[in-house]
Short mmCIF file of C-alpha atoms in Angstrom, two decimals:
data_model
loop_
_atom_site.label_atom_id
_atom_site.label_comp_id
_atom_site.label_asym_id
_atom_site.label_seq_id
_atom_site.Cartn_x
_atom_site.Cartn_y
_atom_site.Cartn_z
CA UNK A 1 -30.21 123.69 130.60
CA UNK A 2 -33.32 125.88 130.26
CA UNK A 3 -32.56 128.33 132.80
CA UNK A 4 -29.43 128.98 131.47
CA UNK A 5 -31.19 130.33 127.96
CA UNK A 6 -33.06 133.18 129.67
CA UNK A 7 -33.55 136.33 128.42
CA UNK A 8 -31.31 138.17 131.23
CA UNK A 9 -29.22 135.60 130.23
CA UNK A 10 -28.80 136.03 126.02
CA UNK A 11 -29.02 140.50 127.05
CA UNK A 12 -25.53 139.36 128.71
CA UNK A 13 -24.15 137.34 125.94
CA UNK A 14 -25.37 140.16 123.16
CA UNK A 15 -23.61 143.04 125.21
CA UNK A 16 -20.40 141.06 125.44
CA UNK A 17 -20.66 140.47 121.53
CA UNK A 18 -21.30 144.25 120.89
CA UNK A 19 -18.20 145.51 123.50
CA UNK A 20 -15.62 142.85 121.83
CA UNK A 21 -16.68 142.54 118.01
CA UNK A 22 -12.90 142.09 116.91
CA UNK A 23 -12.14 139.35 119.40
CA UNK A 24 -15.76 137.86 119.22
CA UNK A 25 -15.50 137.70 115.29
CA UNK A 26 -12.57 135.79 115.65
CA UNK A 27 -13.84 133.14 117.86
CA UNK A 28 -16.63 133.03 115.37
CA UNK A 29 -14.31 131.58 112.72
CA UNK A 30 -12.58 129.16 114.93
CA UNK A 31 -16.30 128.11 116.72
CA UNK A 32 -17.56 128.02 112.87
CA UNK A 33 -14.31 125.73 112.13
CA UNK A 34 -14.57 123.44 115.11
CA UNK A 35 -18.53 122.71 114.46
CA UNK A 36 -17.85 122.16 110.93
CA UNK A 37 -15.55 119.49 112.12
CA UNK A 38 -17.09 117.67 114.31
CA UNK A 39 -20.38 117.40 111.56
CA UNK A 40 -17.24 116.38 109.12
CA UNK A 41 -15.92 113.92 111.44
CA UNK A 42 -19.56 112.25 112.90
CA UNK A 43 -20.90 112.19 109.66
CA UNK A 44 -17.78 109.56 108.55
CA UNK A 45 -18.16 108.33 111.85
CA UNK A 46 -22.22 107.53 111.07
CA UNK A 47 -20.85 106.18 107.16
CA UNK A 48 -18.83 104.06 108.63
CA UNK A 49 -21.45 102.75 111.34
CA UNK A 50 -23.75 102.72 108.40
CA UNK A 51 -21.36 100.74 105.66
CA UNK A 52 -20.91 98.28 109.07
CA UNK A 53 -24.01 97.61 109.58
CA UNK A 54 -25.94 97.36 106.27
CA UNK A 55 -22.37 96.69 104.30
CA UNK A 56 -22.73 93.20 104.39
CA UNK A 57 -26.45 93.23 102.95
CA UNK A 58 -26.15 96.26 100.24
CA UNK A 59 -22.05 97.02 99.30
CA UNK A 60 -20.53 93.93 98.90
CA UNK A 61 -20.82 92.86 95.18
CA UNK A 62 -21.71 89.43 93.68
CA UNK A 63 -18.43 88.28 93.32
CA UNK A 64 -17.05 88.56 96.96
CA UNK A 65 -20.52 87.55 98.62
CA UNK A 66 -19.65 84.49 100.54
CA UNK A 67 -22.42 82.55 102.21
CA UNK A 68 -22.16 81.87 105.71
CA UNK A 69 -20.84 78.21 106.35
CA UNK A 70 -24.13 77.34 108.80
CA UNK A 71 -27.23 77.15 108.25
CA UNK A 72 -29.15 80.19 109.99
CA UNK A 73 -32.39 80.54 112.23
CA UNK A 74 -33.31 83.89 110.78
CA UNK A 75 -36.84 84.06 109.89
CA UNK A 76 -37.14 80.14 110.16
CA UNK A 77 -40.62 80.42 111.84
CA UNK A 78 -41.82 82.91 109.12
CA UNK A 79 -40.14 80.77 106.34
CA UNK A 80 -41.57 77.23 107.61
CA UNK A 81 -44.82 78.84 107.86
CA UNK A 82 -44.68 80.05 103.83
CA UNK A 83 -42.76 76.63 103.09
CA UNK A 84 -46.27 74.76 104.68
CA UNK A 85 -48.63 77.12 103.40
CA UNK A 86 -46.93 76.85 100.01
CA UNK A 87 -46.87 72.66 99.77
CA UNK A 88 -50.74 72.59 101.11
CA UNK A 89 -51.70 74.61 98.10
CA UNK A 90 -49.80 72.89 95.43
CA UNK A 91 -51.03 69.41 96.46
CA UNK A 92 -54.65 71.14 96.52
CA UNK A 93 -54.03 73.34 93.50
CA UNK A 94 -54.88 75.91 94.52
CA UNK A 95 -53.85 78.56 92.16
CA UNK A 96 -54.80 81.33 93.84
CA UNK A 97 -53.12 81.17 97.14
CA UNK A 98 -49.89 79.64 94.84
CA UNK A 99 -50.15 82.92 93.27
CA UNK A 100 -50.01 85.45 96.71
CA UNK A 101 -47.18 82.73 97.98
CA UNK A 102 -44.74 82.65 95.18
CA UNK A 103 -44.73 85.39 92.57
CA UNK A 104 -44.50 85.51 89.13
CA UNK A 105 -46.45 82.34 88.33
CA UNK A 106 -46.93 81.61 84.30
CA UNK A 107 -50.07 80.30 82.79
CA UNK A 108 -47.53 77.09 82.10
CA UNK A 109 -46.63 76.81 85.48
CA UNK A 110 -49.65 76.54 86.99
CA UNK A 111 -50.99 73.93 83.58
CA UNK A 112 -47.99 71.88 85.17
CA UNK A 113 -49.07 71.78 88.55
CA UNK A 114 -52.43 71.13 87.09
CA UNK A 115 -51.19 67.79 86.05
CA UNK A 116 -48.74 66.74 88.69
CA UNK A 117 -50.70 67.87 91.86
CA UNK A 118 -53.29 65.32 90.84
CA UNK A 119 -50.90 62.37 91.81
CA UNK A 120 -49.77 64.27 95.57
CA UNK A 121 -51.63 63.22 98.30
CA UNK A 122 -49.47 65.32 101.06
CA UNK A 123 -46.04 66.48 101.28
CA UNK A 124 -44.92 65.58 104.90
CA UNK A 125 -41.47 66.37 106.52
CA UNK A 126 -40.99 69.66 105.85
CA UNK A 127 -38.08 70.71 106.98
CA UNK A 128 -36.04 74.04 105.50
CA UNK A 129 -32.57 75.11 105.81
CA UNK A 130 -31.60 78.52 105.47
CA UNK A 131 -29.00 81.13 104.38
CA UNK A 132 -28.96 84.62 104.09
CA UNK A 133 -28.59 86.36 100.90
CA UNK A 134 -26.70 88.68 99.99
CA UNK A 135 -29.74 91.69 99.78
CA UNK A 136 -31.36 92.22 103.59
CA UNK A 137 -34.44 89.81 103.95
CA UNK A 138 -33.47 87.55 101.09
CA UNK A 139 -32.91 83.59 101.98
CA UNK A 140 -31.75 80.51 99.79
CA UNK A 141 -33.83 78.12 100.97
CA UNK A 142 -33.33 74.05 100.56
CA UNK A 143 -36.15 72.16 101.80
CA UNK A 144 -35.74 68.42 102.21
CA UNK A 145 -39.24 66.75 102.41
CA UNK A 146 -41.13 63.57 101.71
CA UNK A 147 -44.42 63.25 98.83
CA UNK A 148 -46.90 60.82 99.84
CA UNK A 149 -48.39 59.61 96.68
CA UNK A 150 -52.18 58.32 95.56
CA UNK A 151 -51.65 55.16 95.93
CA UNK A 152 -48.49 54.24 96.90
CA UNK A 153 -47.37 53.29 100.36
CA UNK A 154 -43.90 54.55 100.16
CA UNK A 155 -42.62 58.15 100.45
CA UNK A 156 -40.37 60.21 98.16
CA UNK A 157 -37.72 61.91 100.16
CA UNK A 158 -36.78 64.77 98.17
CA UNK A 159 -35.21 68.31 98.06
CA UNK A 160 -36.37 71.30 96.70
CA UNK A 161 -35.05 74.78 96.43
CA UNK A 162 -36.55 78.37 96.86
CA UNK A 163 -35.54 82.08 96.95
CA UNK A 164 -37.35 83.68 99.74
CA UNK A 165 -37.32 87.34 99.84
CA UNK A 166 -38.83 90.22 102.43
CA UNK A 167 -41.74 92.55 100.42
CA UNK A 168 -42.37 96.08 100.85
CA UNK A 169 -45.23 94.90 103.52
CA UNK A 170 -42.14 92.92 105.52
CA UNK A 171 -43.52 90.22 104.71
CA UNK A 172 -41.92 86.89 102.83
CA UNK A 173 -42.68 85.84 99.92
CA UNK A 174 -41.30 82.90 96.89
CA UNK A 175 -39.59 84.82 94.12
CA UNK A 176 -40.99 82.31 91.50
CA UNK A 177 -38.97 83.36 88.83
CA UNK A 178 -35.93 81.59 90.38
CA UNK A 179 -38.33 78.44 90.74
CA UNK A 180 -37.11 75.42 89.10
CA UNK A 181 -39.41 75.57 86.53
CA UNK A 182 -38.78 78.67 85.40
CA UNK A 183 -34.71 77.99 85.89
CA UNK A 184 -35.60 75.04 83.30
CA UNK A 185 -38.03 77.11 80.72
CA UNK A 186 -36.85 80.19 81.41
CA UNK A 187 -40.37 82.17 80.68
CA UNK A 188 -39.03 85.04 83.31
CA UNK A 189 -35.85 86.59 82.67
CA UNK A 190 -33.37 85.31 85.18
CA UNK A 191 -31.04 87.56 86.56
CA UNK A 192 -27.40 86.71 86.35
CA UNK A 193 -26.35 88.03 89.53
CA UNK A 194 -29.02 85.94 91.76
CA UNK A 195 -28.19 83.17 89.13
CA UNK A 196 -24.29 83.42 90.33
CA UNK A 197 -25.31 83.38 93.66
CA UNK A 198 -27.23 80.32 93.45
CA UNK A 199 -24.71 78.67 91.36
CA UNK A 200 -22.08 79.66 94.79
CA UNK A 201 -25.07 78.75 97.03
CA UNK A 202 -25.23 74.83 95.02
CA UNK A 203 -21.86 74.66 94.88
CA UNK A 204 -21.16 74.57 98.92
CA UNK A 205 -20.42 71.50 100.76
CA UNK A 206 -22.89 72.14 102.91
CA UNK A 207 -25.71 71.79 100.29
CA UNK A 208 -23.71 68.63 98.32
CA UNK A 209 -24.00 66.72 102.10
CA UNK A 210 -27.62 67.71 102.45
CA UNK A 211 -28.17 66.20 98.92
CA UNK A 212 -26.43 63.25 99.06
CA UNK A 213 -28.30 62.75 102.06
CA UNK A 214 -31.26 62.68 100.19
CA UNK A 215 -30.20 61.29 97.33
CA UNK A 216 -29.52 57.86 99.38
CA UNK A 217 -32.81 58.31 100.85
CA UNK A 218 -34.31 58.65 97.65
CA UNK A 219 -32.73 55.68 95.91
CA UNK A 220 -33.85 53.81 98.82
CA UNK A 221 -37.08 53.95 99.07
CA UNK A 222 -37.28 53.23 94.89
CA UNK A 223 -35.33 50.08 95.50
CA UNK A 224 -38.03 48.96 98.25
CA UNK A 225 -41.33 49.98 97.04
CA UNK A 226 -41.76 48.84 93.23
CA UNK A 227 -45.02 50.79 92.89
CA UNK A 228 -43.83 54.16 93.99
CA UNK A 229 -40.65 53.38 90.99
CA UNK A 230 -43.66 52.82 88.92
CA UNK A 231 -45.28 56.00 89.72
CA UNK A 232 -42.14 58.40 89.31
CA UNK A 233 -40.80 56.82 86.39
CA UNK A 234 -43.56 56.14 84.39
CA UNK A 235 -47.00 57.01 85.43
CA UNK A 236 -45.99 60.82 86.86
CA UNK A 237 -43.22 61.18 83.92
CA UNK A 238 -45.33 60.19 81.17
CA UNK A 239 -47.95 62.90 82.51
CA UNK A 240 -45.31 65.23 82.61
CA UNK A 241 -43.96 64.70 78.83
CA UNK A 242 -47.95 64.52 77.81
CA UNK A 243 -48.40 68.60 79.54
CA UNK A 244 -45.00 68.77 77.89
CA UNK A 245 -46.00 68.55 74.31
CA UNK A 246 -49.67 69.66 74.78
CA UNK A 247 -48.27 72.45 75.81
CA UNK A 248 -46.77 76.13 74.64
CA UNK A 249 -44.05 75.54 76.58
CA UNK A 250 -42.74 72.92 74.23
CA UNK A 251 -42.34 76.07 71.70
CA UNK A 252 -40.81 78.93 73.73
CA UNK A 253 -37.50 79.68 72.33
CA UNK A 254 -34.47 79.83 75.01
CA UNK A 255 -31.34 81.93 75.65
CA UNK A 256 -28.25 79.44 74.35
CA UNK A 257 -26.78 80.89 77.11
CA UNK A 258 -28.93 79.62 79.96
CA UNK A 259 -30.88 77.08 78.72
CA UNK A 260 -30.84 74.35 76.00
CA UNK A 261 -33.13 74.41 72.76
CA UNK A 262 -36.25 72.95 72.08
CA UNK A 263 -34.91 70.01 70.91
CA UNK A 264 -32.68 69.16 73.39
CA UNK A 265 -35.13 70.13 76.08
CA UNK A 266 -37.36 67.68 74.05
CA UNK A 267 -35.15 64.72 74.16
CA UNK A 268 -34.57 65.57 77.98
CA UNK A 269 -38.37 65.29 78.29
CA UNK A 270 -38.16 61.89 76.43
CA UNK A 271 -34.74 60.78 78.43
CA UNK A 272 -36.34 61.62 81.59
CA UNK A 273 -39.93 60.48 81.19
CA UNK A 274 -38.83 56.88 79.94
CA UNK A 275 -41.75 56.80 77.71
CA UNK A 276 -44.26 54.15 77.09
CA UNK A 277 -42.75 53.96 73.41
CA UNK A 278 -39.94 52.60 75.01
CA UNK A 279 -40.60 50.36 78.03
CA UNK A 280 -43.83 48.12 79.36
CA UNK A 281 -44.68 48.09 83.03
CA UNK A 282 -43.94 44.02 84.53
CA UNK A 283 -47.73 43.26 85.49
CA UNK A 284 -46.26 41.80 88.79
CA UNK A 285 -43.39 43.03 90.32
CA UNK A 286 -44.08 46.90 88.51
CA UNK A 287 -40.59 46.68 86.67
CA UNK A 288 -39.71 47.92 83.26
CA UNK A 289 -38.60 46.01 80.30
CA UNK A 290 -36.18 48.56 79.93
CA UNK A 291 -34.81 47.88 83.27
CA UNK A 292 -34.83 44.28 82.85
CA UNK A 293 -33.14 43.27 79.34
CA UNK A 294 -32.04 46.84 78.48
CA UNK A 295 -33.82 46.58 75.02
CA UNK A 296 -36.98 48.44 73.84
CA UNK A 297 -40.32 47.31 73.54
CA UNK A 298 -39.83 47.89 69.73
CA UNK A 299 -37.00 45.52 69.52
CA UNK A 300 -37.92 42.86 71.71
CA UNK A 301 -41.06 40.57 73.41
CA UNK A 302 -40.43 39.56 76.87
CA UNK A 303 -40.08 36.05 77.34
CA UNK A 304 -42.87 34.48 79.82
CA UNK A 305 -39.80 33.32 81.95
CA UNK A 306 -36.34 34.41 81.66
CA UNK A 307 -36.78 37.91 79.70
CA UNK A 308 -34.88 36.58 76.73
CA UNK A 309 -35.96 38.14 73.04
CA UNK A 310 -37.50 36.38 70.55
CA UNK A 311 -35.38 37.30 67.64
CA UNK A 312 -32.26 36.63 69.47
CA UNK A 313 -32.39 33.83 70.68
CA UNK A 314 -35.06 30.69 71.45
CA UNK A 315 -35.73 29.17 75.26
CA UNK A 316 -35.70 25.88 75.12
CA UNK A 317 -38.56 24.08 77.32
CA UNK A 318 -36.14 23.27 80.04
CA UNK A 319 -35.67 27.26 80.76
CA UNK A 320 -31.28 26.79 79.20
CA UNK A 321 -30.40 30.22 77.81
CA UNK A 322 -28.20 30.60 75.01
CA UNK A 323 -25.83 33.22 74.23
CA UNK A 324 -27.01 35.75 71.82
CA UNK A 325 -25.31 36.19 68.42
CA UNK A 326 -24.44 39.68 69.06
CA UNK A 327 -22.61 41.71 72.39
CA UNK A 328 -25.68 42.23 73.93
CA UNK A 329 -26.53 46.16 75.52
CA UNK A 330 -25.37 47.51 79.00
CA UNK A 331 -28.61 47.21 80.99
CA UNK A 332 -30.94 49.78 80.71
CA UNK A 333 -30.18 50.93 84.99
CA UNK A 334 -26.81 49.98 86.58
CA UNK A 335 -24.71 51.34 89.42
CA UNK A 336 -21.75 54.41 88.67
CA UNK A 337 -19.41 55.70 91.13
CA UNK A 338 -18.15 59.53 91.21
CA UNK A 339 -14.51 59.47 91.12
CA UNK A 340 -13.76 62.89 91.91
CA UNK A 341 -15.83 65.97 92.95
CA UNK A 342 -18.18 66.57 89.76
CA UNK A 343 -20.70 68.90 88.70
CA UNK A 344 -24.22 67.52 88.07
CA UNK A 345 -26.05 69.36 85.00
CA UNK A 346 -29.88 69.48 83.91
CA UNK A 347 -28.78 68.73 80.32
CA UNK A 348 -25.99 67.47 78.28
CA UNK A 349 -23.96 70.21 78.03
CA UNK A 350 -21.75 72.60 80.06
CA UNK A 351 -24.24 75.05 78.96
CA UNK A 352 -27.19 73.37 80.99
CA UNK A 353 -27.94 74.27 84.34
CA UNK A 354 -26.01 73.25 87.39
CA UNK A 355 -27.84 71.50 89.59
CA UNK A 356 -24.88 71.01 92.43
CA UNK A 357 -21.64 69.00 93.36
CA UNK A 358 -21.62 65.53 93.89
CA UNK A 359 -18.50 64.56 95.94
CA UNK A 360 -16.03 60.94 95.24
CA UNK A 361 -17.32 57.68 95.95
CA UNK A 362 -21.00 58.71 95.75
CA UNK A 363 -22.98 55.55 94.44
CA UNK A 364 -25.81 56.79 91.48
CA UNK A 365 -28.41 54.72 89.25
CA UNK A 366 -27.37 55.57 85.73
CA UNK A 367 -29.68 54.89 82.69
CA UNK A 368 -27.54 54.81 79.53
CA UNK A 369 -25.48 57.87 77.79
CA UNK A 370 -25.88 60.77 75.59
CA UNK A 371 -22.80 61.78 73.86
CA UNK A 372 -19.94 62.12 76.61
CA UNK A 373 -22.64 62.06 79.26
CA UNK A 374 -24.17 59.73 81.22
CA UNK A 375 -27.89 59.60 82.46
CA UNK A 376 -28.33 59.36 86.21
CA UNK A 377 -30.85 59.35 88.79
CA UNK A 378 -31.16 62.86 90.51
CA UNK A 379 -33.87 64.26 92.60
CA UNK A 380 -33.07 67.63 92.27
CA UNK A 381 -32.68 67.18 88.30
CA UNK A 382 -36.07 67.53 86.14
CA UNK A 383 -38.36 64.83 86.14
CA UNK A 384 -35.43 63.42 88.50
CA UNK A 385 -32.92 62.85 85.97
CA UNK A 386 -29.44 64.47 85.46
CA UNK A 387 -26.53 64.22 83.23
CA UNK A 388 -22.93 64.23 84.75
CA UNK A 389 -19.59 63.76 82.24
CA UNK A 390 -19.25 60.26 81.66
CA UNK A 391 -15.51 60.30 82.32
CA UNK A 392 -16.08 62.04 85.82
CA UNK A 393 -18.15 57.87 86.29
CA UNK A 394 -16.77 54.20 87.19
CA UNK A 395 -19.76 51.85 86.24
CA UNK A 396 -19.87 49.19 89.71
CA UNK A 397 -18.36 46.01 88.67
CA UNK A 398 -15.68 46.94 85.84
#
């Protein structure tokens, strides 16, 4: 090809130009037309290539994205290694590497991890599953894993989620502000179209099977090991509603929209934490008055040997109960069934968060109602509680 460009070559071609101008001019045009269309036609040809391949990631909007119905392998090394990296420093809290992990982290965040990390001994099990989002590099991450207590023999299965993203150094990275803390307190301004994503990404069978996996796990290993009960229900809550009011967080005012008020987010902190105004720890088997009689400590005394109340009713020395005078209180914890497909909610209101679907015939620890919900045991909920519509509920047993 670089022979044919020499100069005896191009004296030809300008002597043939000069000889037949008219003709030559001519030609020109058409040559001109032609190249214009082939630039024309490759450059819609490279669009389209283009909207192919990056379509998916960059053109389709929020409201046609549809995850994929598998899990994927994409980045799983990379996001395993940031899931393990991320865990170690919480449990060690270590705010500094927390920070360079998952970014934004508030001043109340890391006050909060302050006071829970102090309980972890190791979170074992780690084990991620993955989707891609709908910007290139960005994953919804749930990571089913198991939190080994101080103390306690028994392990929490539980399930967390995290949106991963790719920074400008191509590296991954936790966008905190789509943490679950912040999705409860809302300190960072949420965006509504990841928040519609993660709303599709909750709502996917896929994600309801993974959780009512661990949701049986969970229940398990409470209804086995009395001291790790103890531990999540009222030594780690009652920590957690103590940071709670301590703390500014108690006073940040929320978007109606998104979140629930202060006072509801305060009675949520009370629901959840089962405080110590309402219940007394069983010195030997680590259970609850609360769970045992269903009354509060301010209402009743626990009898020595059947749990009966004082001002109710008297045990006579031959351990015979008698009925009480009034129709005594649904226990404090009892079994509900779903009976259909029902949204679970961090509050209780169809304003609160959704946590995820629960599908029919799923078996849940309840702890009472508030309004037209009912209180259940949820490990993705905060301070594992959640609220789901109590008409969406068949208590076990009626």
């Amino acid at each position: 090809m670089k022979d044919f460009f020499n100069r005896e070559t191009l004296d030809n071609i300008k002597q043939f130009c000069t000889e037949n101008k008219k003709y030559v001019g001519v030609a020109g045009v058409l040559v001109g037309l032609i190249l214009i269309l082939i630039v024309v036609v490759a450059g819609g040809n490279n669009g389209r290539q283009s909207n192919t391949e990056t379509g998916s990631q960059t053109e389709i909007s929020v409201k046609d994205f549809e995850f994929e119905k598998d899990y994927t392998n994409d980045a799983k090394d990379d996001i395993s290694t940031l899931l393990a990296d991320y865990y170690k420093a919480y449990v060690g809290d270590d705010l500094d590497t927390l920070g360079k992990l998952a970014t934004p982290m508030s001043d109340n965040e890391k006050s909060y991890i302050g006071v829970v990390s102090q309980y972890y001994e190791s979170v074992n099990d780690i084990t991620p599953y993955t989707k891609n989002g709908l910007k290139k590099g960005s994953y919804f991450v749930s990571v089913k894993n198991s939190i080994k207590f101080t103390g306690v023999d028994t392990q929490a299965p539980t399930l967390d989620f995290f949106y991963i993203e790719t920074g400008k150094d191509g590296k991954l990275f936790i966008n905190n502000v789509y943490s679950n803390f912040n999705r409860t307190y809302c300190e960072n301004e949420l965006d509504d179209d990841i928040m519609e994503l993660i709303s599709k990404y909750t709502a996917s069978s896929e994600f309801a099977d993974l959780h009512e996996e661990v949701q049986k796990e969970y229940e398990q290993a409470l209804s086995t090991d009395a001291n790790l009960k103890t531990m999540l229900e009222t030594t780690l809550t009652g920590a957690i509603k103590q940071w709670y009011t301590s703390s500014g967080i108690a006073n940040l005012k929320k978007d109606d929209a998104d979140t629930q008020n202060t006072e509801a987010d305060t009675q949520q902190a009370d629901d959840a934490a089962q405080n110590s105004d309402q219940q007394a720890t069983d010195a030997n088997a680590g259970q609850t008055t609360d769970a045992n009689a269903g009354q509060t400590a301010d209402q009743q005394t626990t009898d020595a040997n059947a749990g009966q109340t004082t001002d109710q009713q008297a045990t006579d020395a031959n351990a015979e109960n008698q009925q009480p005078a009034e129709q005594p209180q649904a226990p404090a914890e009892y079994q509900v069934v779903t009976k259909d497909v029902v949204k679970v909610r961090d509050g209780a209101s169809t304003d609160a968060k959704e946590l995820g679907l629960l599908k029919e015939q799923v078996t849940l620890t309840a702890y009472g109602t508030e309004g037209d919900w009912t209180i259940v045991s949820y490990s993705a909920g905060t301070n594992g509680r959640a609220y789901i519509k109590t008409e969406n509920l068949q208590t076990v047993g009626q």
